[in-house]
Coordinates of C-alpha atoms and ligand atoms in Angstrom, one line a residue:
M8 CA 87.9 -18.3 12.7
N9 CA 85.0 -16.0 13.3
S10 CA 83.1 -16.1 16.5
T11 CA 79.5 -15.2 16.4
S12 CA 78.8 -11.6 17.3
S13 CA 77.4 -10.8 20.8
A14 CA 75.5 -7.8 22.2
F15 CA 79.1 -6.2 22.4
T16 CA 80.5 -6.5 19.0
I17 CA 81.4 -3.1 17.9
Q18 CA 80.8 -2.8 13.8
R19 CA 83.5 -1.7 11.1
S20 CA 82.1 -0.3 8.4
L21 CA 79.7 2.8 7.4
S22 CA 77.5 0.2 5.1
D23 CA 74.0 -0.2 6.8
I24 CA 74.0 2.5 9.2
D25 CA 70.5 4.6 9.5
Q26 CA 70.8 8.6 8.4
D27 CA 68.8 9.7 11.2
F28 CA 69.7 10.1 15.2
D29 CA 69.1 12.0 18.2
V30 CA 72.4 12.4 19.2
I31 CA 75.8 12.5 16.9
I32 CA 79.1 12.3 19.2
I33 CA 82.6 13.8 17.7
G34 CA 85.4 11.9 19.7
G35 CA 85.8 8.7 20.9
G36 CA 88.0 9.4 23.7
I37 CA 86.6 8.6 27.4
T38 CA 84.3 11.9 27.4
G39 CA 82.5 11.0 24.0
I40 CA 82.3 7.2 24.5
S41 CA 81.0 7.7 28.1
V42 CA 78.4 10.1 26.8
A43 CA 77.3 7.5 24.2
R44 CA 77.0 4.8 26.9
E45 CA 75.0 7.6 28.9
A46 CA 73.1 8.4 25.8
A47 CA 72.3 4.8 24.5
S48 CA 71.6 3.3 27.9
R49 CA 68.8 6.2 28.4
G50 CA 67.2 5.2 25.0
L51 CA 68.7 7.9 22.7
K52 CA 69.7 6.8 19.0
T53 CA 73.3 7.4 19.1
I54 CA 76.2 7.5 16.8
L55 CA 79.7 8.5 17.5
F56 CA 82.5 9.2 15.0
E57 CA 86.3 8.6 16.2
R58 CA 88.6 9.7 13.5
G59 CA 91.5 7.6 14.9
D60 CA 90.8 4.7 17.2
F61 CA 88.6 4.6 20.4
G62 CA 91.0 6.0 23.1
S63 CA 93.7 6.8 21.0
G64 CA 93.9 10.4 21.8
T65 CA 94.2 12.0 25.1
S66 CA 92.7 9.1 26.7
A67 CA 95.7 6.8 25.7
A68 CA 98.3 8.8 27.5
T69 CA 97.2 9.0 31.1
T70 CA 99.4 8.5 34.0
K71 CA 96.7 5.4 34.9
Y72 CA 94.6 6.8 37.5
I73 CA 91.5 7.2 38.6
H74 CA 92.1 9.5 41.2
G75 CA 90.7 12.7 43.2
G76 CA 94.3 14.4 42.0
I77 CA 95.6 15.4 45.4
R78 CA 98.1 17.7 44.1
Y79 CA 94.9 20.0 42.7
L80 CA 94.2 21.0 46.4
E81 CA 97.4 23.3 46.4
Q82 CA 95.0 25.5 43.9
Y83 CA 91.7 24.8 46.4
D84 CA 90.1 23.1 43.9
V85 CA 88.2 21.2 46.0
A86 CA 84.9 20.8 43.7
V87 CA 87.0 18.6 40.9
V88 CA 88.7 16.8 44.2
R89 CA 85.5 15.8 45.6
E90 CA 83.8 15.3 42.2
S91 CA 86.7 12.9 41.0
L92 CA 86.9 11.1 44.2
R93 CA 82.8 10.5 44.4
E94 CA 83.6 9.2 40.6
R95 CA 86.9 7.4 42.1
R96 CA 84.5 4.8 43.7
I97 CA 81.9 4.7 41.3
L98 CA 84.4 3.5 38.2
A99 CA 85.7 1.1 40.5
L100 CA 83.0 -0.4 41.6
G101 CA 81.8 -0.8 38.0
A102 CA 85.0 -2.4 36.7
P103 CA 86.4 -4.4 39.8
H104 CA 88.1 -6.4 37.3
L105 CA 90.1 -3.5 35.7
V106 CA 91.0 -1.4 39.0
E107 CA 93.5 -2.1 41.6
Q108 CA 94.0 -0.2 44.6
T109 CA 97.6 1.2 44.8
R110 CA 99.1 2.9 47.9
F111 CA 100.8 6.3 47.2
I112 CA 103.6 7.4 49.3
M113 CA 104.3 11.1 49.2
P114 CA 108.3 11.5 50.9
A115 CA 108.4 14.7 53.1
W116 CA 111.8 15.8 53.0
R117 CA 113.3 18.8 55.6
W118 CA 113.0 21.1 52.1
S119 CA 109.7 19.7 50.8
K120 CA 107.6 22.7 49.4
P121 CA 104.8 22.5 50.5
P122 CA 106.3 21.8 54.1
T123 CA 105.5 18.3 55.9
A124 CA 103.1 19.8 58.2
L125 CA 101.0 21.4 54.7
I126 CA 101.4 18.0 52.7
G127 CA 99.7 16.3 56.4
A128 CA 96.9 18.9 56.3
G129 CA 96.4 18.1 52.1
V130 CA 96.6 14.3 52.6
L131 CA 93.9 14.6 55.7
L132 CA 91.7 17.0 53.4
Y133 CA 92.0 14.4 50.7
D134 CA 91.0 11.9 53.1
T135 CA 87.8 13.7 54.4
L136 CA 86.4 14.5 50.7
A137 CA 86.5 10.8 50.0
F138 CA 84.2 10.3 53.2
D139 CA 81.8 7.8 50.9
R140 CA 85.2 6.0 49.2
N141 CA 84.0 2.6 51.1
L142 CA 80.1 2.5 50.7
R143 CA 79.5 -0.6 49.0
A144 CA 83.0 -1.5 48.3
P145 CA 83.7 -5.3 48.7
D146 CA 87.5 -5.9 50.5
S147 CA 89.5 -5.6 47.2
L148 CA 88.7 -2.0 46.9
R149 CA 88.0 -0.6 50.1
I150 CA 90.6 2.3 51.1
P151 CA 92.1 2.6 54.6
H152 CA 92.7 5.8 55.9
P153 CA 96.0 7.4 55.1
R154 CA 99.1 7.5 57.7
W155 CA 102.5 8.6 58.4
L156 CA 105.0 6.6 58.1
S157 CA 108.5 6.9 59.7
R158 CA 111.8 7.4 57.9
S159 CA 112.9 3.5 58.4
K160 CA 109.5 2.1 57.4
L161 CA 109.4 4.5 54.3
L162 CA 112.8 3.4 53.6
A163 CA 111.8 -0.4 54.0
A164 CA 109.2 0.4 51.3
V165 CA 110.8 2.4 49.0
P166 CA 114.3 1.7 49.2
W167 CA 115.5 3.9 46.0
L168 CA 114.5 7.6 47.9
D169 CA 117.3 10.2 48.5
Q170 CA 117.7 9.5 52.3
S171 CA 119.1 13.1 53.2
G172 CA 116.8 15.5 54.8
L173 CA 114.1 12.6 54.5
Q174 CA 111.6 12.6 57.5
G175 CA 109.1 10.1 56.7
G176 CA 106.4 10.0 54.2
F177 CA 102.5 9.9 54.0
A178 CA 101.0 7.0 52.8
Y179 CA 97.7 7.1 51.2
H180 CA 95.2 5.4 48.5
D181 CA 94.4 5.5 45.2
T182 CA 92.7 3.9 42.4
L183 CA 94.8 2.4 39.1
N184 CA 93.3 2.2 36.0
V185 CA 95.5 -1.0 35.2
H186 CA 94.6 -0.9 31.3
P187 CA 92.8 2.1 30.7
E188 CA 92.7 1.5 26.8
R189 CA 90.4 -1.9 28.0
L190 CA 88.7 0.0 30.7
L191 CA 87.4 2.6 27.7
L192 CA 86.9 -0.4 25.6
A193 CA 84.4 -1.8 28.2
Y194 CA 82.2 1.2 28.0
A195 CA 82.2 1.3 24.5
K196 CA 80.8 -2.1 24.6
A197 CA 78.6 -1.0 27.0
A198 CA 77.6 2.0 24.7
T199 CA 77.2 -0.8 21.9
A200 CA 74.7 -3.2 23.6
A201 CA 72.8 -0.3 24.7
G202 CA 72.6 0.1 20.8
A203 CA 74.7 2.9 20.3
V204 CA 76.5 3.0 16.9
L205 CA 80.3 3.7 17.0
L206 CA 82.6 4.1 14.3
N207 CA 86.5 4.3 14.5
H208 CA 88.5 5.8 12.0
V209 CA 85.7 7.9 10.6
R210 CA 86.6 11.7 11.2
V211 CA 83.8 14.1 11.0
T212 CA 84.8 17.0 8.3
G213 CA 81.9 19.3 9.1
F214 CA 78.8 20.1 9.5
V215 CA 75.1 20.1 8.2
S216 CA 73.4 23.2 8.7
T217 CA 70.5 25.4 7.3
S218 CA 71.2 29.3 8.1
S219 CA 68.9 32.3 8.4
D220 CA 69.7 34.8 11.4
R221 CA 71.0 31.6 13.2
L222 CA 73.3 28.6 12.1
N223 CA 70.6 25.5 12.8
I224 CA 72.9 22.5 12.8
E225 CA 70.9 19.0 11.3
G226 CA 73.9 16.6 11.2
V227 CA 77.5 16.2 10.1
T228 CA 79.6 15.1 7.1
A229 CA 81.8 12.7 8.0
T230 CA 84.7 10.3 5.8
D231 CA 86.3 7.0 6.9
V232 CA 89.8 7.9 6.7
L233 CA 91.1 4.2 5.7
S234 CA 88.5 3.6 3.3
G235 CA 87.9 6.9 1.9
N236 CA 84.0 6.5 1.8
E237 CA 82.1 9.1 2.9
I238 CA 78.6 9.8 4.8
T239 CA 76.2 12.3 6.1
I240 CA 74.3 11.8 9.1
K241 CA 71.7 13.6 10.8
G242 CA 70.9 14.2 14.1
K243 CA 68.8 16.2 16.5
V244 CA 71.7 17.2 18.4
V245 CA 75.5 17.0 18.1
V246 CA 77.8 16.9 20.9
N247 CA 81.4 17.7 20.3
A248 CA 83.7 15.8 22.4
A249 CA 87.3 16.1 20.7
G250 CA 89.2 16.7 23.9
P251 CA 91.9 19.0 22.7
W252 CA 90.7 19.5 19.4
I253 CA 87.3 20.8 20.2
D254 CA 87.9 24.0 18.8
K255 CA 89.6 22.7 15.6
V256 CA 86.2 21.0 14.9
L257 CA 84.1 24.2 15.6
A258 CA 86.4 25.7 13.3
T259 CA 84.4 24.4 10.6
L260 CA 81.6 26.4 11.4
G261 CA 83.2 29.4 10.2
Q262 CA 82.0 31.7 13.0
G263 CA 82.9 32.3 16.7
T264 CA 81.5 30.1 19.4
G265 CA 82.9 31.4 22.6
V266 CA 85.6 28.3 23.2
G267 CA 89.0 28.5 23.5
V268 CA 91.1 25.4 24.5
D269 CA 94.6 25.5 26.4
R270 CA 96.7 22.6 25.3
S271 CA 99.4 21.2 27.6
K272 CA 101.5 18.0 26.7
G273 CA 102.2 15.2 28.9
V274 CA 104.7 12.8 28.6
H275 CA 105.5 9.4 30.5
I276 CA 108.5 7.0 30.4
L277 CA 108.4 3.2 30.9
T278 CA 111.5 2.0 32.4
R279 CA 113.5 -0.5 34.2
P280 CA 111.7 -1.2 38.1
L281 CA 113.2 1.4 40.3
G282 CA 114.5 -0.4 43.4
G283 CA 115.0 -3.5 41.7
P284 CA 112.5 -6.1 40.1
G285 CA 109.2 -6.7 42.8
R286 CA 110.8 -4.9 45.4
V287 CA 108.8 -1.6 45.6
A288 CA 105.0 -2.2 45.6
D289 CA 103.9 1.3 46.2
A290 CA 103.5 4.4 43.9
V291 CA 105.6 7.7 44.5
F292 CA 104.4 10.9 44.3
A293 CA 108.1 12.3 44.1
R294 CA 108.6 16.2 44.2
A295 CA 112.0 16.7 43.9
Q296 CA 113.5 20.3 45.1
S297 CA 113.2 21.8 41.7
G298 CA 109.3 22.0 42.4
R299 CA 108.7 19.8 39.7
H300 CA 107.1 16.5 40.5
V301 CA 106.4 12.7 38.9
I302 CA 104.5 10.0 39.9
V303 CA 106.5 6.8 40.0
S304 CA 103.8 4.0 39.4
P305 CA 105.0 0.1 39.8
W306 CA 103.2 -1.1 36.6
M307 CA 103.6 -4.6 34.8
G308 CA 106.8 -5.4 36.7
K309 CA 108.0 -1.8 35.5
S310 CA 108.1 1.6 36.6
F311 CA 106.0 3.9 34.7
I312 CA 107.0 7.5 35.2
G313 CA 105.4 11.1 34.7
P314 CA 103.8 13.1 33.8
T315 CA 105.4 16.5 32.1
D316 CA 103.1 19.1 32.2
T317 CA 104.4 21.5 29.0
P318 CA 102.3 24.2 27.4
I319 CA 102.1 23.7 23.8
A320 CA 101.4 26.5 21.5
S321 CA 98.5 25.0 19.1
D322 CA 97.0 21.8 17.8
E323 CA 98.8 19.4 17.6
S324 CA 97.4 15.7 17.1
G325 CA 101.2 15.0 15.9
V326 CA 102.4 16.0 18.8
V327 CA 105.8 14.0 19.8
V328 CA 108.0 13.0 22.6
D329 CA 111.0 15.0 22.7
P330 CA 114.2 14.4 23.9
D331 CA 113.9 17.7 26.7
D332 CA 110.7 16.0 28.3
V333 CA 112.6 12.7 28.5
T334 CA 115.3 14.7 30.2
L335 CA 113.1 16.6 32.4
I336 CA 111.2 13.2 33.5
L337 CA 114.7 11.2 34.3
D338 CA 116.6 14.8 35.9
T339 CA 112.9 14.9 38.5
V340 CA 113.2 11.2 39.5
N341 CA 117.1 10.8 39.4
S342 CA 117.0 14.1 42.0
T343 CA 114.5 12.5 44.4
M344 CA 117.0 9.2 44.5
A345 CA 119.2 8.0 46.9
A346 CA 123.5 8.8 46.3
S347 CA 123.7 4.9 46.0
E348 CA 121.0 4.4 43.9
P349 CA 121.9 3.5 39.7
K350 CA 120.6 6.6 38.1
L351 CA 118.1 5.8 35.4
T352 CA 119.4 7.3 31.7
T353 CA 117.8 6.8 28.6
D354 CA 119.2 3.7 27.9
D355 CA 116.9 2.3 30.6
V356 CA 113.6 4.0 28.8
E357 CA 111.8 1.1 27.2
M358 CA 109.2 3.2 25.6
T359 CA 107.4 6.7 26.0
T360 CA 103.6 7.9 25.9
V361 CA 102.4 11.4 25.0
G362 CA 98.9 13.2 25.2
V363 CA 97.6 16.6 25.0
R364 CA 95.7 17.9 27.9
P365 CA 92.4 19.4 27.1
L366 CA 92.2 22.5 29.7
I367 CA 89.2 24.7 29.2
R368 CA 90.4 28.4 29.1
E369 CA 87.8 31.5 30.4
T370 CA 87.4 33.1 26.8
T371 CA 87.6 34.8 24.4
E372 CA 86.1 34.5 20.8
G373 CA 88.4 33.2 18.1
D374 CA 91.8 33.7 20.0
D375 CA 93.8 30.8 19.7
A376 CA 96.3 29.7 22.7
S377 CA 98.2 32.5 24.6
Q378 CA 100.5 30.0 27.0
D379 CA 102.2 32.8 28.9
E380 CA 100.8 31.8 32.5
G381 CA 101.5 27.5 32.0
T382 CA 99.4 24.8 32.4
Y383 CA 100.4 23.1 35.7
S384 CA 98.3 25.2 37.6
A385 CA 95.3 25.1 35.2
S386 CA 91.7 23.8 36.5
R387 CA 91.2 20.1 35.5
A388 CA 87.4 20.8 35.6
H389 CA 85.0 20.2 32.9
E390 CA 82.8 22.9 30.9
L391 CA 79.7 22.3 28.7
Y392 CA 79.3 24.6 26.1
H393 CA 76.0 25.5 24.6
H394 CA 76.6 27.2 21.5
A395 CA 73.0 28.4 21.4
G396 CA 74.1 31.7 23.0
Y397 CA 76.5 32.2 19.7
G398 CA 73.5 31.7 17.3
V399 CA 74.2 27.9 16.8
D400 CA 71.4 25.5 17.4
N401 CA 71.7 22.1 18.4
L402 CA 75.4 22.1 19.4
W403 CA 77.6 21.5 22.5
S404 CA 81.1 21.3 23.2
I405 CA 82.6 19.5 26.1
G406 CA 85.8 21.3 27.4
G407 CA 88.4 19.9 29.8
G408 CA 87.8 17.1 32.1
K409 CA 89.4 14.2 33.3
W410 CA 89.8 10.6 32.5
T411 CA 88.3 9.9 35.6
T412 CA 85.2 12.5 35.8
G413 CA 84.4 11.2 31.9
R414 CA 80.9 9.5 33.5
A415 CA 80.2 12.3 35.7
T416 CA 80.7 14.7 32.3
A417 CA 78.4 12.3 30.5
E418 CA 75.5 12.3 32.7
E419 CA 75.5 16.0 32.9
M420 CA 75.6 16.2 28.8
V421 CA 72.6 14.0 28.6
D422 CA 70.6 15.7 31.5
E423 CA 71.1 18.8 29.4
L424 CA 70.1 17.1 26.1
L425 CA 67.0 16.1 27.8
K426 CA 66.1 19.4 29.0
N427 CA 66.9 21.1 25.7
E428 CA 67.4 19.9 22.1
L429 CA 66.2 16.6 23.1
Q430 CA 63.1 17.6 25.4
G431 CA 60.0 15.3 24.6
V432 CA 62.2 12.7 23.0
R433 CA 61.3 9.3 24.4
S434 CA 63.9 8.4 26.8
R435 CA 64.0 5.7 29.4
P436 CA 65.7 5.8 33.4
F437 CA 69.4 4.6 33.5
D438 CA 71.3 5.0 36.5
S439 CA 74.9 4.7 35.3
R440 CA 76.2 5.6 38.6
S441 CA 75.3 1.9 39.7
A442 CA 75.7 0.4 36.6
A443 CA 78.9 -2.6 35.4
A444 CA 81.2 -1.4 32.5
G445 CA 80.6 -3.9 29.6
G446 CA 81.8 -7.5 30.4
A447 CA 82.1 -6.5 34.2
F448 CA 81.7 -9.8 36.2
A449 CA 79.6 -8.2 38.7
W450 CA 79.0 -4.5 40.0
A451 CA 80.7 -3.9 43.6
E452 CA 82.1 -7.3 43.9
D453 CA 85.6 -8.6 44.1
A454 CA 86.9 -9.8 41.0
E455 CA 89.2 -12.3 42.1
P456 CA 87.0 -15.5 42.5
F457 CA 85.5 -15.0 39.1
I458 CA 88.9 -14.4 37.7
T459 CA 90.1 -17.5 39.3
E460 CA 87.2 -19.3 38.3
A461 CA 87.6 -18.5 34.6
A462 CA 91.3 -19.4 34.3
M463 CA 90.4 -22.9 35.9
I464 CA 87.6 -23.6 33.3
M465 CA 90.1 -22.0 30.4
N466 CA 93.3 -24.2 31.7
D467 CA 90.9 -27.6 31.5
H468 CA 90.5 -26.1 27.6
G469 CA 94.7 -25.9 27.2
I470 CA 95.1 -22.5 28.3
A471 CA 97.5 -22.0 31.0
L472 CA 96.2 -20.6 34.4
H473 CA 98.6 -17.2 34.1
I474 CA 97.1 -16.6 30.8
G475 CA 93.7 -17.4 31.5
E476 CA 94.1 -15.0 34.3
H477 CA 95.4 -12.4 32.2
I478 CA 91.9 -13.0 30.0
A479 CA 89.5 -13.1 32.4
R480 CA 91.1 -9.5 33.8
L481 CA 90.9 -8.1 30.5
Y482 CA 88.1 -9.6 29.3
G483 CA 85.7 -9.9 32.1
T484 CA 82.7 -11.6 31.3
E485 CA 83.9 -11.9 27.7
W486 CA 86.7 -14.4 28.4
V487 CA 84.3 -17.3 27.3
R488 CA 84.7 -16.3 23.8
I489 CA 88.3 -16.0 23.9
D490 CA 88.5 -19.5 25.3
A491 CA 85.6 -20.3 22.3
I492 CA 88.1 -19.4 20.1
V493 CA 90.8 -21.6 21.3
Q494 CA 88.5 -24.4 21.5
Q495 CA 88.0 -24.1 17.9
N496 CA 91.8 -23.4 16.6
P497 CA 94.1 -24.8 19.9
T498 CA 97.1 -22.9 18.1
S499 CA 95.3 -19.7 18.8
A500 CA 96.6 -20.2 22.4
Q501 CA 100.3 -19.6 21.6
Q502 CA 101.7 -16.4 23.3
L503 CA 102.8 -14.2 21.1
S504 CA 105.8 -13.2 23.0
P505 CA 107.5 -14.9 25.8
G506 CA 107.4 -11.6 27.9
C507 CA 103.9 -10.9 27.3
N508 CA 100.6 -13.5 28.5
D509 CA 98.3 -12.0 25.2
I510 CA 97.7 -14.7 22.9
E511 CA 96.6 -14.8 19.1
A512 CA 93.0 -15.8 20.0
Q513 CA 92.9 -12.2 21.0
I514 CA 93.7 -10.9 17.9
I515 CA 91.0 -12.6 16.5
F516 CA 88.4 -11.2 19.0
A517 CA 89.9 -7.8 18.2
V518 CA 88.7 -7.6 15.2
T519 CA 85.7 -9.6 14.4
D520 CA 83.9 -8.3 17.9
E521 CA 86.3 -5.4 19.4
G522 CA 86.2 -2.9 16.0
A523 CA 89.8 -3.0 15.1
R524 CA 90.8 -2.3 12.2
T525 CA 94.6 -1.4 12.0
L526 CA 97.7 -3.3 13.6
S527 CA 98.4 -0.4 16.1
D528 CA 94.0 -0.8 17.1
I529 CA 95.4 -4.3 17.9
V530 CA 98.4 -4.2 19.9
D531 CA 98.0 -0.7 21.4
R532 CA 94.4 -0.7 22.4
R533 CA 93.0 -4.4 22.2
L534 CA 95.8 -6.6 23.8
V535 CA 98.7 -5.6 25.9
I536 CA 101.6 -5.8 24.2
G537 CA 102.3 -2.5 22.5
T538 CA 101.6 -0.8 26.2
I539 CA 104.0 -2.9 27.7
G540 CA 107.5 -2.3 25.8
P541 CA 108.7 -2.0 22.2
V542 CA 106.7 -4.6 20.0
S543 CA 109.5 -6.4 17.6
R544 CA 108.8 -6.6 13.6
E545 CA 107.9 -10.6 14.1
V546 CA 105.2 -9.9 16.6
L547 CA 103.7 -7.5 14.2
E548 CA 103.9 -9.9 11.6
R549 CA 101.7 -12.5 13.5
V550 CA 99.5 -10.1 14.2
A551 CA 99.0 -9.1 10.4
L552 CA 98.9 -12.9 9.6
V553 CA 96.0 -13.2 11.8
A554 CA 94.3 -10.4 11.8
G555 CA 95.0 -9.5 7.7
P556 CA 92.5 -12.3 6.2
L557 CA 89.8 -11.2 8.5
L558 CA 90.0 -7.4 7.6
G559 CA 90.0 -8.5 4.2
W560 CA 93.7 -7.6 3.4
D561 CA 95.3 -9.7 0.5
E562 CA 99.3 -10.6 0.7
T563 CA 100.3 -6.6 -0.4
A564 CA 98.2 -5.2 2.2
I565 CA 99.6 -7.5 5.0
Q566 CA 102.9 -6.5 4.1
E567 CA 102.5 -2.6 3.6
A568 CA 100.7 -2.6 7.0
I569 CA 103.3 -4.3 8.5
R570 CA 106.1 -1.9 7.0
R571 CA 104.2 1.0 8.0
E572 CA 103.4 0.1 11.5
F573 CA 106.5 -0.8 12.1
D574 CA 108.2 2.2 10.7
R575 CA 105.9 4.3 12.7
R576 CA 106.7 2.7 15.6
T577 CA 110.8 3.2 14.8
V578 CA 110.3 7.0 14.3
I579 CA 108.2 7.5 17.5
A580 CA 110.7 5.2 19.3
T581 CA 114.0 7.3 17.7
H582 CA 112.9 10.6 17.8
W583 CA 113.4 11.5 21.3
R584 CA 116.7 10.0 21.3
T585 CA 117.5 12.2 18.6
P586 CA 119.0 15.4 19.9
V587 CA 117.6 18.3 18.7
G588 CA 119.9 18.6 15.3
G589 CA 121.7 16.0 15.8
A590 CA 122.3 12.5 14.6
S591 CA 120.6 9.3 17.0
Q592 CA 122.3 8.5 20.0
Ligands
FAD602 C1 99.8 13.2 30.4 C2 98.4 13.1 30.9 C3 98.2 12.4 32.1 C4 96.5 12.2 32.5 N1 96.5 11.4 33.7 C5 95.1 11.3 34.2 C6 95.2 10.5 35.2 O1 96.1 9.8 36.0 N2 93.8 10.0 35.5 C7 92.8 10.9 35.1 O2 91.8 10.9 35.6 N3 93.0 11.9 33.8 C8 94.6 11.9 33.4 N4 94.7 12.9 32.4 C9 93.4 13.6 31.9 C10 93.1 12.7 30.8 O3 93.8 11.9 30.2 C11 91.8 13.3 29.8 O4 91.4 14.4 30.3 C12 91.0 12.7 28.7 O5 91.5 11.6 28.5 C13 90.4 13.5 28.1 O6 89.6 12.9 27.0 P1 88.6 13.4 25.9 O7 87.6 12.1 25.6 O8 87.9 14.4 26.1 O9 89.7 13.5 24.8 P2 90.4 12.4 24.0 O10 90.9 11.3 24.6 O11 91.5 13.4 23.4 O12 89.2 12.4 22.9 C14 89.1 13.3 22.1 C15 89.1 12.2 20.6 O13 88.4 13.1 19.5 C16 89.1 12.9 18.2 N5 88.5 13.5 17.2 C17 89.1 15.0 17.4 N6 88.4 15.6 16.1 C18 87.9 14.5 15.5 C19 87.0 14.6 14.4 N7 87.1 15.9 13.6 N8 86.1 13.3 14.2 C20 86.2 12.5 14.9 N9 87.0 12.4 15.9 C21 87.4 13.2 16.3 C22 90.2 12.4 18.7 O14 90.8 11.5 17.7 C23 90.3 11.5 20.2 O15 90.3 10.6 20.3 C24 96.1 13.0 31.9 C25 96.2 13.3 30.8 C26 97.6 13.2 30.1 C27 97.7 14.4 29.1

C-alpha cells in the first residue's frame, strides 16, 4: 500500500531531524507556510512547527477568496487593496488548477449605504487598482472590467434578491480559492521540495535563550502533542507566525515585546443553494439595511455564506460557533431576499466554519484586548515586528495580514532576515512571484487541458472520468501518485460517499505523502469530504480502517480515533443549535 516518497513528501516524526537551522518558524498557517517556502527556496535551512495541522487555524476558516477586498476601500485602505490585487494575480498564475475566476454581484437598492453612485466609484477604483490583472494571464484567469447590470439582468442572474427598491447591480470579478486547504498544502509541498522540514501537531512551548542585558534567542523547545516527545532546536533566527496567537507565544518570554493583537471571530455557514440547485453562478455581496453584509458564494453545489466579524475578548483557539452567529448570518441574508423566496432557516444549515482573525493593534506593551471599537473596520494590513527594539534578539513576529497576502508577507520577512540576522548566510535567488505552487501543472497556463488529459489517462486505469478530474484538480501533477496507488490496489478507486468524489487512494496518499496524522487531518484538509457537509460515522470508520495501519495504530487505537473524532464533530454540530442555557433543538 505504501507509495514511494517524492520531493513533496511531508514527514511525520521528530526523529532524524537536524538540531541546527537558519530559520525556525512557529505556526503553519498560510503565513508560516509561505515563510517556509520562501526561506527554503532561497537556500536557508528551515524548520516549521505547527501545533495543530497545517492550515487548521484561521487559514481554514476563510471566505475562500483570493481578493483585493473591495470593502476595505470604504476604510480608504488603498495600499492593502492594491497589494492584495497584485497578489491575487500572482497566486492565480502560480496555481491555476486550484483557483477559479468568480463574478461578484454587488446589488444596489434605493436605500443602499453607501449609495449606488459611491458603490460604482468604489468598483471603478477597484478595477483601476487592478491595472495589471491580466498580465501573462491565460484565458481562464483573465478578469474583465466591471459593469453595471440592469435590474432585469440582475434578477435573471440572481433571482432570490429582494426586488423592492432594487436598482440593478455592479458585476466585478475576484478569484475563488476553491480549496484553500489544498492550496496551502501545495505551498507546504513546495517548501518541502526546497528542503524545509515541516512538522504538524508539534507545539512550540518556549524559547531557548541566554540573557545578559539583552535576551538572546537561540532556538525553541517543542512537544509533539500526539506522541508527547519533546525536542529542542537551535536556530539563528525565529519567526513567530502564530497568527492570532502571536502574543501568547511571546508571553513565554516573560517580558514585553510591544505586540498587541485584536481578535475577531468569523463564522460561515454552508446551506442549500440559494435560488435552487445550479441556478446562481455568481457570488453575491449582499449588504442588508442593517448595514451588515454577507457574501453568498456558490460552492460545491451549495451556498457558502458569511462571514461574521465579532470582536472577542481574549484568545481562544477553542473558539466555537454560537447560535447567535448563525442567526446573525441568516437574518442578514434573509433580509436581502425576495418575499417570495423561501427564507433560510437553521434546518438549511449543513455545517459551519469558524476562525479568529489576527488584527494588528497599534500598541501598548502588555495590555490585552480592549475591544470597544469593534473589528469590522480594522485594517487587514500585515506588520513585521522586530523585537530587537525591545531587547530581544533573533526574534520576529508577523501580525495581521490576509490569506491573499501571505506570499508577499513572506517575501518581505525573508528579505528582512537576510538584511539582519542572516546577513552573510549563503542564500540563493528565488522569485516567488513567478514560481508555481507545488504540484501546479504549469505557471500561468490554463489548467483545464492538463486536467482533461490526466482524467482520460486515469480513466484507462479504471477511475471514473469525473473522479479523475476531481483528483487532477486537487493534486495537480501529483495525480500520477494517486493513480499509481489505484493501479496497485484497484479497490482504492472506490468513492468514499455518493455525494463526494473523494476516493480511498487519497487517504493512503494523505498519510504516506502529505503528513496527515489524525482523522481530521485527512477528512478536513487532505480530502474535501470534511469541507462539504457533515461526515458520517461510516465514512470516519472507512478512513480510519485505511489510515490506521499506515499510522501504526492497532485495533484499539483505530476504534478510539473514530470515537474521538465522531464525538468532536458532534459537539461542533450541536453547539450552535443549542440555545444558551437550553436543550438542543
Ligand atoms: C472568517 C474569515 C474569513 C476570511 N476570509 C478571507 C478571504 O476570503 N481571503 C483572505 O485573503 N483572507 C481571509 N481571511 C483572513 C485570513 O484567513 C487570515 O489572515 C490568515 O489565514 C491568517 O493566517 P496565519 O497563518 O497568519 O494564521 P493561522 O492560519 O491562524 O496560523 C497560525 C498557526 O499558528 C499555530 N500556532 C499557534 N501557537 C503555536 C505554537 N505555540 N506552536 C506551534 N504552532 C502554533 C496555530 O495552530 C495556527 O495554525 C479571513 C479570516 C476569517 C477569520
